[in-house]
């Protein structure tokens, strides 16, 4: 089988948020994955390897370096690639720049959760945080929620939110603005998507109105969380994968504090993906989705990206592509 190196710059324009989310939906109709992680190096510079196998879909390894001093050098903090292998022969199918996979995996994971849990008539999205993922989330939500007409962005550093709004383009009819009053914005939101590095809650339950869907993207370690105990106790809580989110502070700390029962998580995407309609029980229900971002999602999106690339090449059978 042909092997390709797929870069962000050469591939991103061919991808679709709708198709990426559908690839994740279809991936969750397959058997549950096998997952393994390996972390090596110093606190200031680590190599993170995340691997997954899904029967019928294949194998993937995402290998990334995370270098804290790179920003000062004008270099990306995170760099790496995803190696995608076929399910039958184990042939190396493609090497894909990890940034491409991570962006579509992370935002697509949140969008699949929102399609299953948020109100379809949601009009106002509030994004907490103004990093790279905030831009991806804004584009993805605007593409897949047809009634969305407002996106508000809040960040601890207002200049960061203003810079994001200045460079971000959304479809016509969707207004984009910054907000300095987080409490007022959350109280008016239909969907809240939080993508921060917070160690303590930035989305208090008392600021969230009935009927809101809360998408928690940022926390990924035991010492991190974005939502407080009050919100987790009041909401119907779902996760993308029980195994990859169990130890995250967002999920574990409300249990440790006694705010919720040990079995308060109602389900994950493997429980939800096959449903024919929304999982929320009523328009007044508050739903929470914890995006954990496991390696199985990298595999699903890498397989989607490789298929898009293959489709682009089929009319040009003689075309050359960077080989391994």
PDB file of C-alpha atoms in Angstrom:
ATOM      1  CA  UNK A   1       0.000   0.000   0.000  1.00  0.00           C
ATOM      2  CA  UNK A   2       1.220   3.503  -0.813  1.00  0.00           C
ATOM      3  CA  UNK A   3       2.652   5.559   2.026  1.00  0.00           C
ATOM      4  CA  UNK A   4       2.435   9.337   2.387  1.00  0.00           C
ATOM      5  CA  UNK A   5       3.613  12.224   4.533  1.00  0.00           C
ATOM      6  CA  UNK A   6       0.642  14.546   5.048  1.00  0.00           C
ATOM      7  CA  UNK A   7       1.407  18.044   6.289  1.00  0.00           C
ATOM      8  CA  UNK A   8      -0.969  20.564   7.813  1.00  0.00           C
ATOM      9  CA  UNK A   9      -0.428  23.166   5.099  1.00  0.00           C
ATOM     10  CA  UNK A  10      -1.029  20.755   2.217  1.00  0.00           C
ATOM     11  CA  UNK A  11      -4.036  18.945   3.686  1.00  0.00           C
ATOM     12  CA  UNK A  12      -6.164  21.187   5.925  1.00  0.00           C
ATOM     13  CA  UNK A  13      -8.113  22.836   3.084  1.00  0.00           C
ATOM     14  CA  UNK A  14      -9.450  19.449   1.962  1.00  0.00           C
ATOM     15  CA  UNK A  15     -10.973  18.592   5.342  1.00  0.00           C
ATOM     16  CA  UNK A  16     -14.529  19.205   6.511  1.00  0.00           C
ATOM     17  CA  UNK A  17     -15.780  19.609  10.075  1.00  0.00           C
ATOM     18  CA  UNK A  18     -18.962  17.777   9.152  1.00  0.00           C
ATOM     19  CA  UNK A  19     -17.072  14.822   7.696  1.00  0.00           C
ATOM     20  CA  UNK A  20     -14.603  14.736  10.593  1.00  0.00           C
ATOM     21  CA  UNK A  21     -17.437  14.555  13.129  1.00  0.00           C
ATOM     22  CA  UNK A  22     -19.138  11.838  11.085  1.00  0.00           C
ATOM     23  CA  UNK A  23     -15.866   9.868  11.047  1.00  0.00           C
ATOM     24  CA  UNK A  24     -15.825  10.047  14.844  1.00  0.00           C
ATOM     25  CA  UNK A  25     -19.462   8.999  15.024  1.00  0.00           C
ATOM     26  CA  UNK A  26     -18.815   5.984  12.799  1.00  0.00           C
ATOM     27  CA  UNK A  27     -15.670   5.145  14.750  1.00  0.00           C
ATOM     28  CA  UNK A  28     -17.713   4.877  17.940  1.00  0.00           C
ATOM     29  CA  UNK A  29     -19.925   2.255  16.329  1.00  0.00           C
ATOM     30  CA  UNK A  30     -16.874  -0.027  16.154  1.00  0.00           C
ATOM     31  CA  UNK A  31     -15.522  -2.088  19.090  1.00  0.00           C
ATOM     32  CA  UNK A  32     -14.019  -0.197  22.010  1.00  0.00           C
ATOM     33  CA  UNK A  33     -10.294   0.511  21.594  1.00  0.00           C
ATOM     34  CA  UNK A  34      -7.098  -0.682  23.169  1.00  0.00           C
ATOM     35  CA  UNK A  35      -5.084   2.349  24.330  1.00  0.00           C
ATOM     36  CA  UNK A  36      -1.567   2.866  25.740  1.00  0.00           C
ATOM     37  CA  UNK A  37       0.531   5.929  26.657  1.00  0.00           C
ATOM     38  CA  UNK A  38       4.254   6.440  27.245  1.00  0.00           C
ATOM     39  CA  UNK A  39       5.870   9.604  28.655  1.00  0.00           C
ATOM     40  CA  UNK A  40       9.636  10.160  28.626  1.00  0.00           C
ATOM     41  CA  UNK A  41      11.982  13.052  29.391  1.00  0.00           C
ATOM     42  CA  UNK A  42      12.438  16.018  31.693  1.00  0.00           C
ATOM     43  CA  UNK A  43       9.726  18.360  33.043  1.00  0.00           C
ATOM     44  CA  UNK A  44      10.936  21.033  30.618  1.00  0.00           C
ATOM     45  CA  UNK A  45      10.911  18.743  27.606  1.00  0.00           C
ATOM     46  CA  UNK A  46       9.010  15.498  27.195  1.00  0.00           C
ATOM     47  CA  UNK A  47       8.234  12.955  24.521  1.00  0.00           C
ATOM     48  CA  UNK A  48       4.630  11.776  24.679  1.00  0.00           C
ATOM     49  CA  UNK A  49       3.601   8.649  22.791  1.00  0.00           C
ATOM     50  CA  UNK A  50      -0.095   7.739  22.603  1.00  0.00           C
ATOM     51  CA  UNK A  51      -1.141   4.562  20.818  1.00  0.00           C
ATOM     52  CA  UNK A  52      -4.471   2.963  19.923  1.00  0.00           C
ATOM     53  CA  UNK A  53      -5.880  -0.080  18.162  1.00  0.00           C
ATOM     54  CA  UNK A  54      -9.476  -0.415  16.947  1.00  0.00           C
ATOM     55  CA  UNK A  55     -10.585  -3.673  15.387  1.00  0.00           C
ATOM     56  CA  UNK A  56     -11.343  -3.145  11.706  1.00  0.00           C
ATOM     57  CA  UNK A  57      -9.925   0.394  11.618  1.00  0.00           C
ATOM     58  CA  UNK A  58      -6.247  -0.144  12.352  1.00  0.00           C
ATOM     59  CA  UNK A  59      -3.437   1.099  14.540  1.00  0.00           C
ATOM     60  CA  UNK A  60      -2.049   4.575  15.270  1.00  0.00           C
ATOM     61  CA  UNK A  61       0.784   6.048  17.308  1.00  0.00           C
ATOM     62  CA  UNK A  62       0.978   9.778  17.993  1.00  0.00           C
ATOM     63  CA  UNK A  63       4.483  10.821  19.027  1.00  0.00           C
ATOM     64  CA  UNK A  64       4.956  14.444  20.106  1.00  0.00           C
ATOM     65  CA  UNK A  65       7.600  16.480  21.891  1.00  0.00           C
ATOM     66  CA  UNK A  66       6.424  19.161  24.324  1.00  0.00           C
ATOM     67  CA  UNK A  67       9.191  21.730  24.892  1.00  0.00           C
ATOM     68  CA  UNK A  68       8.474  24.534  27.352  1.00  0.00           C
ATOM     69  CA  UNK A  69      11.280  26.782  26.103  1.00  0.00           C
ATOM     70  CA  UNK A  70      10.312  26.721  22.437  1.00  0.00           C
ATOM     71  CA  UNK A  71       8.000  29.749  22.506  1.00  0.00           C
ATOM     72  CA  UNK A  72      10.959  31.974  23.404  1.00  0.00           C
ATOM     73  CA  UNK A  73      12.843  30.468  20.453  1.00  0.00           C
ATOM     74  CA  UNK A  74      10.018  31.197  18.044  1.00  0.00           C
ATOM     75  CA  UNK A  75       9.243  27.490  17.707  1.00  0.00           C
ATOM     76  CA  UNK A  76       6.042  25.509  18.374  1.00  0.00           C
ATOM     77  CA  UNK A  77       5.776  24.090  21.884  1.00  0.00           C
ATOM     78  CA  UNK A  78       4.251  20.848  20.579  1.00  0.00           C
ATOM     79  CA  UNK A  79       5.631  19.065  17.504  1.00  0.00           C
ATOM     80  CA  UNK A  80       5.119  15.566  16.201  1.00  0.00           C
ATOM     81  CA  UNK A  81       3.404  13.126  13.888  1.00  0.00           C
ATOM     82  CA  UNK A  82       0.788  10.390  13.819  1.00  0.00           C
ATOM     83  CA  UNK A  83       1.756   7.048  12.265  1.00  0.00           C
ATOM     84  CA  UNK A  84      -1.274   5.255  10.809  1.00  0.00           C
ATOM     85  CA  UNK A  85      -1.189   1.507  10.095  1.00  0.00           C
ATOM     86  CA  UNK A  86      -3.667  -0.719   8.251  1.00  0.00           C
ATOM     87  CA  UNK A  87      -5.753  -3.173  10.314  1.00  0.00           C
ATOM     88  CA  UNK A  88      -5.072  -6.296   8.254  1.00  0.00           C
ATOM     89  CA  UNK A  89      -1.379  -6.290   7.293  1.00  0.00           C
ATOM     90  CA  UNK A  90      -0.029  -3.602   9.633  1.00  0.00           C
ATOM     91  CA  UNK A  91       1.334  -1.665   6.669  1.00  0.00           C
ATOM     92  CA  UNK A  92       2.327   1.928   7.405  1.00  0.00           C
ATOM     93  CA  UNK A  93      -0.400   3.838   5.578  1.00  0.00           C
ATOM     94  CA  UNK A  94       0.549   7.461   6.300  1.00  0.00           C
ATOM     95  CA  UNK A  95       2.557   9.816   8.498  1.00  0.00           C
ATOM     96  CA  UNK A  96       0.404  12.834   9.382  1.00  0.00           C
ATOM     97  CA  UNK A  97       1.514  16.060  11.048  1.00  0.00           C
ATOM     98  CA  UNK A  98       0.095  15.792  14.564  1.00  0.00           C
ATOM     99  CA  UNK A  99      -1.251  19.352  14.664  1.00  0.00           C
ATOM    100  CA  UNK A 100      -3.682  18.474  11.881  1.00  0.00           C
ATOM    101  CA  UNK A 101      -4.947  15.376  13.685  1.00  0.00           C
ATOM    102  CA  UNK A 102      -5.136  17.057  17.098  1.00  0.00           C
ATOM    103  CA  UNK A 103      -7.164  20.054  15.933  1.00  0.00           C
ATOM    104  CA  UNK A 104      -9.768  17.989  14.101  1.00  0.00           C
ATOM    105  CA  UNK A 105      -9.801  15.300  16.778  1.00  0.00           C
ATOM    106  CA  UNK A 106     -10.285  17.713  19.677  1.00  0.00           C
ATOM    107  CA  UNK A 107     -12.862  20.040  18.163  1.00  0.00           C
ATOM    108  CA  UNK A 108     -14.614  17.159  16.412  1.00  0.00           C
ATOM    109  CA  UNK A 109     -14.897  15.264  19.708  1.00  0.00           C
ATOM    110  CA  UNK A 110     -16.610  18.265  21.309  1.00  0.00           C
ATOM    111  CA  UNK A 111     -18.920  18.730  18.320  1.00  0.00           C
ATOM    112  CA  UNK A 112     -20.016  15.108  18.357  1.00  0.00           C
ATOM    113  CA  UNK A 113     -20.822  15.471  22.054  1.00  0.00           C
ATOM    114  CA  UNK A 114     -22.704  18.714  21.389  1.00  0.00           C
ATOM    115  CA  UNK A 115     -24.715  17.227  18.520  1.00  0.00           C
ATOM    116  CA  UNK A 116     -25.901  14.502  20.885  1.00  0.00           C
ATOM    117  CA  UNK A 117     -26.443  16.654  23.985  1.00  0.00           C
ATOM    118  CA  UNK A 118     -26.987  20.332  23.128  1.00  0.00           C
ATOM    119  CA  UNK A 119     -30.240  21.883  21.958  1.00  0.00           C
ATOM    120  CA  UNK A 120     -30.261  21.985  18.176  1.00  0.00           C
ATOM    121  CA  UNK A 121     -31.734  25.499  18.235  1.00  0.00           C
ATOM    122  CA  UNK A 122     -28.760  26.851  20.204  1.00  0.00           C
ATOM    123  CA  UNK A 123     -27.973  30.412  19.108  1.00  0.00           C
ATOM    124  CA  UNK A 124     -25.286  31.748  21.456  1.00  0.00           C
ATOM    125  CA  UNK A 125     -21.911  30.045  21.933  1.00  0.00           C
ATOM    126  CA  UNK A 126     -19.547  31.324  24.628  1.00  0.00           C
ATOM    127  CA  UNK A 127     -15.930  30.182  24.367  1.00  0.00           C
ATOM    128  CA  UNK A 128     -13.829  30.438  27.516  1.00  0.00           C
ATOM    129  CA  UNK A 129     -10.207  30.757  26.447  1.00  0.00           C
ATOM    130  CA  UNK A 130      -8.567  32.256  23.360  1.00  0.00           C
ATOM    131  CA  UNK A 131      -5.850  29.818  22.350  1.00  0.00           C
ATOM    132  CA  UNK A 132      -5.445  27.763  19.182  1.00  0.00           C
ATOM    133  CA  UNK A 133      -8.239  25.389  20.144  1.00  0.00           C
ATOM    134  CA  UNK A 134     -10.675  28.270  20.713  1.00  0.00           C
ATOM    135  CA  UNK A 135     -10.401  29.152  17.027  1.00  0.00           C
ATOM    136  CA  UNK A 136     -11.020  25.535  15.979  1.00  0.00           C
ATOM    137  CA  UNK A 137     -14.039  25.263  18.269  1.00  0.00           C
ATOM    138  CA  UNK A 138     -15.545  28.488  16.932  1.00  0.00           C
ATOM    139  CA  UNK A 139     -15.198  27.321  13.321  1.00  0.00           C
ATOM    140  CA  UNK A 140     -16.533  23.853  14.054  1.00  0.00           C
ATOM    141  CA  UNK A 141     -19.587  25.001  16.019  1.00  0.00           C
ATOM    142  CA  UNK A 142     -20.393  27.647  13.400  1.00  0.00           C
ATOM    143  CA  UNK A 143     -20.220  25.000  10.674  1.00  0.00           C
ATOM    144  CA  UNK A 144     -22.461  22.426  12.363  1.00  0.00           C
ATOM    145  CA  UNK A 145     -25.037  24.391  14.376  1.00  0.00           C
ATOM    146  CA  UNK A 146     -27.185  26.135  11.744  1.00  0.00           C
ATOM    147  CA  UNK A 147     -29.099  28.345  14.207  1.00  0.00           C
ATOM    148  CA  UNK A 148     -25.938  29.715  15.820  1.00  0.00           C
ATOM    149  CA  UNK A 149     -25.767  33.481  15.314  1.00  0.00           C
ATOM    150  CA  UNK A 150     -23.440  34.704  18.099  1.00  0.00           C
ATOM    151  CA  UNK A 151     -20.012  33.614  19.325  1.00  0.00           C
ATOM    152  CA  UNK A 152     -18.578  35.398  22.374  1.00  0.00           C
ATOM    153  CA  UNK A 153     -14.976  34.858  23.470  1.00  0.00           C
ATOM    154  CA  UNK A 154     -13.630  35.502  26.964  1.00  0.00           C
ATOM    155  CA  UNK A 155     -10.036  35.157  28.119  1.00  0.00           C
ATOM    156  CA  UNK A 156      -8.145  36.076  31.269  1.00  0.00           C
ATOM    157  CA  UNK A 157      -6.034  38.326  29.073  1.00  0.00           C
ATOM    158  CA  UNK A 158      -8.490  40.502  27.113  1.00  0.00           C
ATOM    159  CA  UNK A 159      -5.872  41.349  24.494  1.00  0.00           C
ATOM    160  CA  UNK A 160      -5.618  37.651  23.607  1.00  0.00           C
ATOM    161  CA  UNK A 161      -9.377  37.437  23.006  1.00  0.00           C
ATOM    162  CA  UNK A 162      -9.290  40.613  20.893  1.00  0.00           C
ATOM    163  CA  UNK A 163      -6.422  39.254  18.790  1.00  0.00           C
ATOM    164  CA  UNK A 164      -8.337  36.033  18.143  1.00  0.00           C
ATOM    165  CA  UNK A 165     -11.494  37.876  17.076  1.00  0.00           C
ATOM    166  CA  UNK A 166      -9.462  40.110  14.769  1.00  0.00           C
ATOM    167  CA  UNK A 167      -8.033  37.171  12.800  1.00  0.00           C
ATOM    168  CA  UNK A 168     -10.917  34.687  12.970  1.00  0.00           C
ATOM    169  CA  UNK A 169     -13.409  34.410  10.118  1.00  0.00           C
ATOM    170  CA  UNK A 170     -16.775  32.700  10.604  1.00  0.00           C
ATOM    171  CA  UNK A 171     -19.610  32.055   8.124  1.00  0.00           C
ATOM    172  CA  UNK A 172     -21.843  34.999   7.273  1.00  0.00           C
ATOM    173  CA  UNK A 173     -24.623  35.574   9.754  1.00  0.00           C
ATOM    174  CA  UNK A 174     -22.555  34.539  12.782  1.00  0.00           C
ATOM    175  CA  UNK A 175     -21.394  37.550  14.788  1.00  0.00           C
ATOM    176  CA  UNK A 176     -18.109  37.277  16.658  1.00  0.00           C
ATOM    177  CA  UNK A 177     -17.155  39.424  19.625  1.00  0.00           C
ATOM    178  CA  UNK A 178     -15.146  39.509  22.818  1.00  0.00           C
ATOM    179  CA  UNK A 179     -16.717  39.814  26.236  1.00  0.00           C
ATOM    180  CA  UNK A 180     -15.226  41.179  29.443  1.00  0.00           C
ATOM    181  CA  UNK A 181     -18.118  40.062  31.652  1.00  0.00           C
ATOM    182  CA  UNK A 182     -17.882  36.283  31.890  1.00  0.00           C
ATOM    183  CA  UNK A 183     -20.769  35.936  34.323  1.00  0.00           C
ATOM    184  CA  UNK A 184     -23.180  37.802  32.065  1.00  0.00           C
ATOM    185  CA  UNK A 185     -22.010  35.883  28.993  1.00  0.00           C
ATOM    186  CA  UNK A 186     -22.413  32.470  30.630  1.00  0.00           C
ATOM    187  CA  UNK A 187     -25.869  33.401  31.910  1.00  0.00           C
ATOM    188  CA  UNK A 188     -26.963  34.096  28.323  1.00  0.00           C
ATOM    189  CA  UNK A 189     -25.224  31.141  26.656  1.00  0.00           C
ATOM    190  CA  UNK A 190     -26.888  28.166  25.005  1.00  0.00           C
ATOM    191  CA  UNK A 191     -23.540  26.383  24.662  1.00  0.00           C
ATOM    192  CA  UNK A 192     -20.401  27.007  26.713  1.00  0.00           C
ATOM    193  CA  UNK A 193     -17.113  25.603  25.419  1.00  0.00           C
ATOM    194  CA  UNK A 194     -14.183  25.975  27.808  1.00  0.00           C
ATOM    195  CA  UNK A 195     -10.664  25.380  26.511  1.00  0.00           C
ATOM    196  CA  UNK A 196      -8.219  26.647  29.127  1.00  0.00           C
ATOM    197  CA  UNK A 197      -5.300  25.412  31.197  1.00  0.00           C
ATOM    198  CA  UNK A 198      -7.156  26.205  34.437  1.00  0.00           C
ATOM    199  CA  UNK A 199      -6.318  24.376  37.635  1.00  0.00           C
ATOM    200  CA  UNK A 200      -9.364  25.779  39.425  1.00  0.00           C
ATOM    201  CA  UNK A 201     -12.903  26.229  38.049  1.00  0.00           C
ATOM    202  CA  UNK A 202     -13.616  29.023  35.577  1.00  0.00           C
ATOM    203  CA  UNK A 203     -17.220  27.942  34.871  1.00  0.00           C
ATOM    204  CA  UNK A 204     -19.232  28.185  38.129  1.00  0.00           C
ATOM    205  CA  UNK A 205     -22.511  26.302  38.237  1.00  0.00           C
ATOM    206  CA  UNK A 206     -24.394  29.292  39.631  1.00  0.00           C
ATOM    207  CA  UNK A 207     -23.673  31.227  36.405  1.00  0.00           C
ATOM    208  CA  UNK A 208     -25.072  28.521  34.086  1.00  0.00           C
ATOM    209  CA  UNK A 209     -28.763  28.713  33.194  1.00  0.00           C
ATOM    210  CA  UNK A 210     -31.179  25.824  32.619  1.00  0.00           C
ATOM    211  CA  UNK A 211     -30.948  24.227  29.180  1.00  0.00           C
ATOM    212  CA  UNK A 212     -27.274  25.022  28.630  1.00  0.00           C
ATOM    213  CA  UNK A 213     -24.793  22.520  27.218  1.00  0.00           C
ATOM    214  CA  UNK A 214     -21.288  22.794  28.703  1.00  0.00           C
ATOM    215  CA  UNK A 215     -18.359  21.454  26.681  1.00  0.00           C
ATOM    216  CA  UNK A 216     -15.225  21.015  28.840  1.00  0.00           C
ATOM    217  CA  UNK A 217     -12.093  20.722  26.709  1.00  0.00           C
ATOM    218  CA  UNK A 218      -9.106  22.013  28.644  1.00  0.00           C
ATOM    219  CA  UNK A 219      -8.463  19.948  31.770  1.00  0.00           C
ATOM    220  CA  UNK A 220      -6.480  16.787  31.079  1.00  0.00           C
ATOM    221  CA  UNK A 221      -4.559  16.141  34.327  1.00  0.00           C
ATOM    222  CA  UNK A 222      -5.660  15.194  37.866  1.00  0.00           C
ATOM    223  CA  UNK A 223      -4.819  18.692  39.106  1.00  0.00           C
ATOM    224  CA  UNK A 224      -6.830  20.545  36.463  1.00  0.00           C
ATOM    225  CA  UNK A 225     -10.515  21.438  36.162  1.00  0.00           C
ATOM    226  CA  UNK A 226     -12.755  24.061  34.521  1.00  0.00           C
ATOM    227  CA  UNK A 227     -16.191  23.386  36.088  1.00  0.00           C
ATOM    228  CA  UNK A 228     -16.986  23.541  39.808  1.00  0.00           C
ATOM    229  CA  UNK A 229     -18.695  20.933  41.988  1.00  0.00           C
ATOM    230  CA  UNK A 230     -22.016  22.770  41.809  1.00  0.00           C
ATOM    231  CA  UNK A 231     -22.179  22.485  38.039  1.00  0.00           C
ATOM    232  CA  UNK A 232     -21.144  18.836  37.987  1.00  0.00           C
ATOM    233  CA  UNK A 233     -23.765  17.995  40.620  1.00  0.00           C
ATOM    234  CA  UNK A 234     -26.558  19.857  38.806  1.00  0.00           C
ATOM    235  CA  UNK A 235     -25.843  18.568  35.301  1.00  0.00           C
ATOM    236  CA  UNK A 236     -26.271  15.347  33.395  1.00  0.00           C
ATOM    237  CA  UNK A 237     -22.591  14.468  32.854  1.00  0.00           C
ATOM    238  CA  UNK A 238     -21.177  12.505  29.924  1.00  0.00           C
ATOM    239  CA  UNK A 239     -17.592  11.897  28.785  1.00  0.00           C
ATOM    240  CA  UNK A 240     -15.996  10.910  25.500  1.00  0.00           C
ATOM    241  CA  UNK A 241     -14.443   7.743  26.974  1.00  0.00           C
ATOM    242  CA  UNK A 242     -14.768   6.501  30.536  1.00  0.00           C
ATOM    243  CA  UNK A 243     -11.245   5.024  30.676  1.00  0.00           C
ATOM    244  CA  UNK A 244      -9.400   8.147  29.485  1.00  0.00           C
ATOM    245  CA  UNK A 245     -11.326  10.633  31.654  1.00  0.00           C
ATOM    246  CA  UNK A 246     -11.653   8.769  34.960  1.00  0.00           C
ATOM    247  CA  UNK A 247      -8.534  10.284  36.587  1.00  0.00           C
ATOM    248  CA  UNK A 248      -8.890  13.822  35.174  1.00  0.00           C
ATOM    249  CA  UNK A 249      -9.563  16.381  37.892  1.00  0.00           C
ATOM    250  CA  UNK A 250     -12.745  17.470  36.147  1.00  0.00           C
ATOM    251  CA  UNK A 251     -14.281  14.046  36.758  1.00  0.00           C
ATOM    252  CA  UNK A 252     -12.401  12.780  39.824  1.00  0.00           C
ATOM    253  CA  UNK A 253     -12.408  15.809  42.119  1.00  0.00           C
ATOM    254  CA  UNK A 254     -16.213  16.164  42.486  1.00  0.00           C
ATOM    255  CA  UNK A 255     -16.266  12.530  43.608  1.00  0.00           C
ATOM    256  CA  UNK A 256     -13.417  13.111  46.069  1.00  0.00           C
ATOM    257  CA  UNK A 257     -15.180  16.144  47.570  1.00  0.00           C
ATOM    258  CA  UNK A 258     -18.432  14.228  48.027  1.00  0.00           C
ATOM    259  CA  UNK A 259     -20.372  16.541  45.710  1.00  0.00           C
ATOM    260  CA  UNK A 260     -21.444  13.639  43.488  1.00  0.00           C
ATOM    261  CA  UNK A 261     -21.737   9.866  43.704  1.00  0.00           C
ATOM    262  CA  UNK A 262     -18.953   7.684  42.339  1.00  0.00           C
ATOM    263  CA  UNK A 263     -21.138   6.579  39.415  1.00  0.00           C
ATOM    264  CA  UNK A 264     -22.420  10.032  38.423  1.00  0.00           C
ATOM    265  CA  UNK A 265     -21.100   9.900  34.831  1.00  0.00           C
ATOM    266  CA  UNK A 266     -24.092   8.742  32.784  1.00  0.00           C
ATOM    267  CA  UNK A 267     -22.269   7.464  29.722  1.00  0.00           C
ATOM    268  CA  UNK A 268     -19.660   8.031  27.023  1.00  0.00           C
ATOM    269  CA  UNK A 269     -19.681   8.373  23.250  1.00  0.00           C
ATOM    270  CA  UNK A 270     -19.795   4.605  22.817  1.00  0.00           C
ATOM    271  CA  UNK A 271     -23.125   4.690  24.647  1.00  0.00           C
ATOM    272  CA  UNK A 272     -24.411   7.752  22.775  1.00  0.00           C
ATOM    273  CA  UNK A 273     -23.212   7.441  19.175  1.00  0.00           C
ATOM    274  CA  UNK A 274     -25.771   4.870  18.103  1.00  0.00           C
ATOM    275  CA  UNK A 275     -28.741   6.868  19.385  1.00  0.00           C
ATOM    276  CA  UNK A 276     -31.187   8.129  16.768  1.00  0.00           C
ATOM    277  CA  UNK A 277     -31.958  11.384  18.633  1.00  0.00           C
ATOM    278  CA  UNK A 278     -30.534  13.746  21.270  1.00  0.00           C
ATOM    279  CA  UNK A 279     -29.651  12.225  24.632  1.00  0.00           C
ATOM    280  CA  UNK A 280     -30.911  15.208  26.668  1.00  0.00           C
ATOM    281  CA  UNK A 281     -34.183  14.575  28.467  1.00  0.00           C
ATOM    282  CA  UNK A 282     -35.669  18.075  28.183  1.00  0.00           C
ATOM    283  CA  UNK A 283     -34.994  21.599  26.954  1.00  0.00           C
ATOM    284  CA  UNK A 284     -34.346  22.680  30.568  1.00  0.00           C
ATOM    285  CA  UNK A 285     -31.727  20.041  31.336  1.00  0.00           C
ATOM    286  CA  UNK A 286     -28.104  21.157  31.853  1.00  0.00           C
ATOM    287  CA  UNK A 287     -25.705  18.794  30.095  1.00  0.00           C
ATOM    288  CA  UNK A 288     -21.943  18.530  30.531  1.00  0.00           C
ATOM    289  CA  UNK A 289     -19.564  16.775  28.139  1.00  0.00           C
ATOM    290  CA  UNK A 290     -15.960  16.129  29.154  1.00  0.00           C
ATOM    291  CA  UNK A 291     -13.626  15.995  26.172  1.00  0.00           C
ATOM    292  CA  UNK A 292     -10.718  13.744  27.193  1.00  0.00           C
ATOM    293  CA  UNK A 293      -9.105  13.342  23.784  1.00  0.00           C
ATOM    294  CA  UNK A 294      -7.765   9.769  23.882  1.00  0.00           C
ATOM    295  CA  UNK A 295      -5.526   8.148  21.286  1.00  0.00           C
ATOM    296  CA  UNK A 296      -8.475   6.229  19.810  1.00  0.00           C
ATOM    297  CA  UNK A 297      -9.807   9.582  18.554  1.00  0.00           C
ATOM    298  CA  UNK A 298      -6.438  10.309  16.925  1.00  0.00           C
ATOM    299  CA  UNK A 299      -6.769   6.979  15.113  1.00  0.00           C
ATOM    300  CA  UNK A 300     -10.305   7.734  13.891  1.00  0.00           C
ATOM    301  CA  UNK A 301      -9.328  11.169  12.569  1.00  0.00           C
ATOM    302  CA  UNK A 302      -6.039   9.956  11.077  1.00  0.00           C
ATOM    303  CA  UNK A 303      -7.966   7.303   9.144  1.00  0.00           C
ATOM    304  CA  UNK A 304     -10.386   9.997   7.923  1.00  0.00           C
ATOM    305  CA  UNK A 305      -7.531  12.273   6.814  1.00  0.00           C
ATOM    306  CA  UNK A 306      -5.781   9.427   4.990  1.00  0.00           C
ATOM    307  CA  UNK A 307      -9.008   8.558   3.163  1.00  0.00           C
ATOM    308  CA  UNK A 308      -9.496  12.186   2.104  1.00  0.00           C
ATOM    309  CA  UNK A 309      -5.957  12.202   0.742  1.00  0.00           C
ATOM    310  CA  UNK A 310      -6.551   8.941  -1.111  1.00  0.00           C
ATOM    311  CA  UNK A 311      -9.757  10.330  -2.663  1.00  0.00           C
ATOM    312  CA  UNK A 312      -7.890  13.426  -3.854  1.00  0.00           C
ATOM    313  CA  UNK A 313      -5.251  11.300  -5.577  1.00  0.00           C
ATOM    314  CA  UNK A 314      -7.515   8.792  -7.347  1.00  0.00           C
ATOM    315  CA  UNK A 315      -8.146  10.924 -10.471  1.00  0.00           C
ATOM    316  CA  UNK A 316      -4.375  11.478 -10.744  1.00  0.00           C
ATOM    317  CA  UNK A 317      -3.036   7.959 -10.451  1.00  0.00           C
ATOM    318  CA  UNK A 318       0.324   9.015 -11.804  1.00  0.00           C
ATOM    319  CA  UNK A 319       0.821  11.968  -9.452  1.00  0.00           C
ATOM    320  CA  UNK A 320       3.773  11.989  -7.140  1.00  0.00           C
ATOM    321  CA  UNK A 321       3.519  12.487  -3.379  1.00  0.00           C
ATOM    322  CA  UNK A 322       6.219  12.744  -0.711  1.00  0.00           C
ATOM    323  CA  UNK A 323       7.140   9.150   0.100  1.00  0.00           C
ATOM    324  CA  UNK A 324       8.567   7.610   3.209  1.00  0.00           C
TER     325      UNK A 324
END
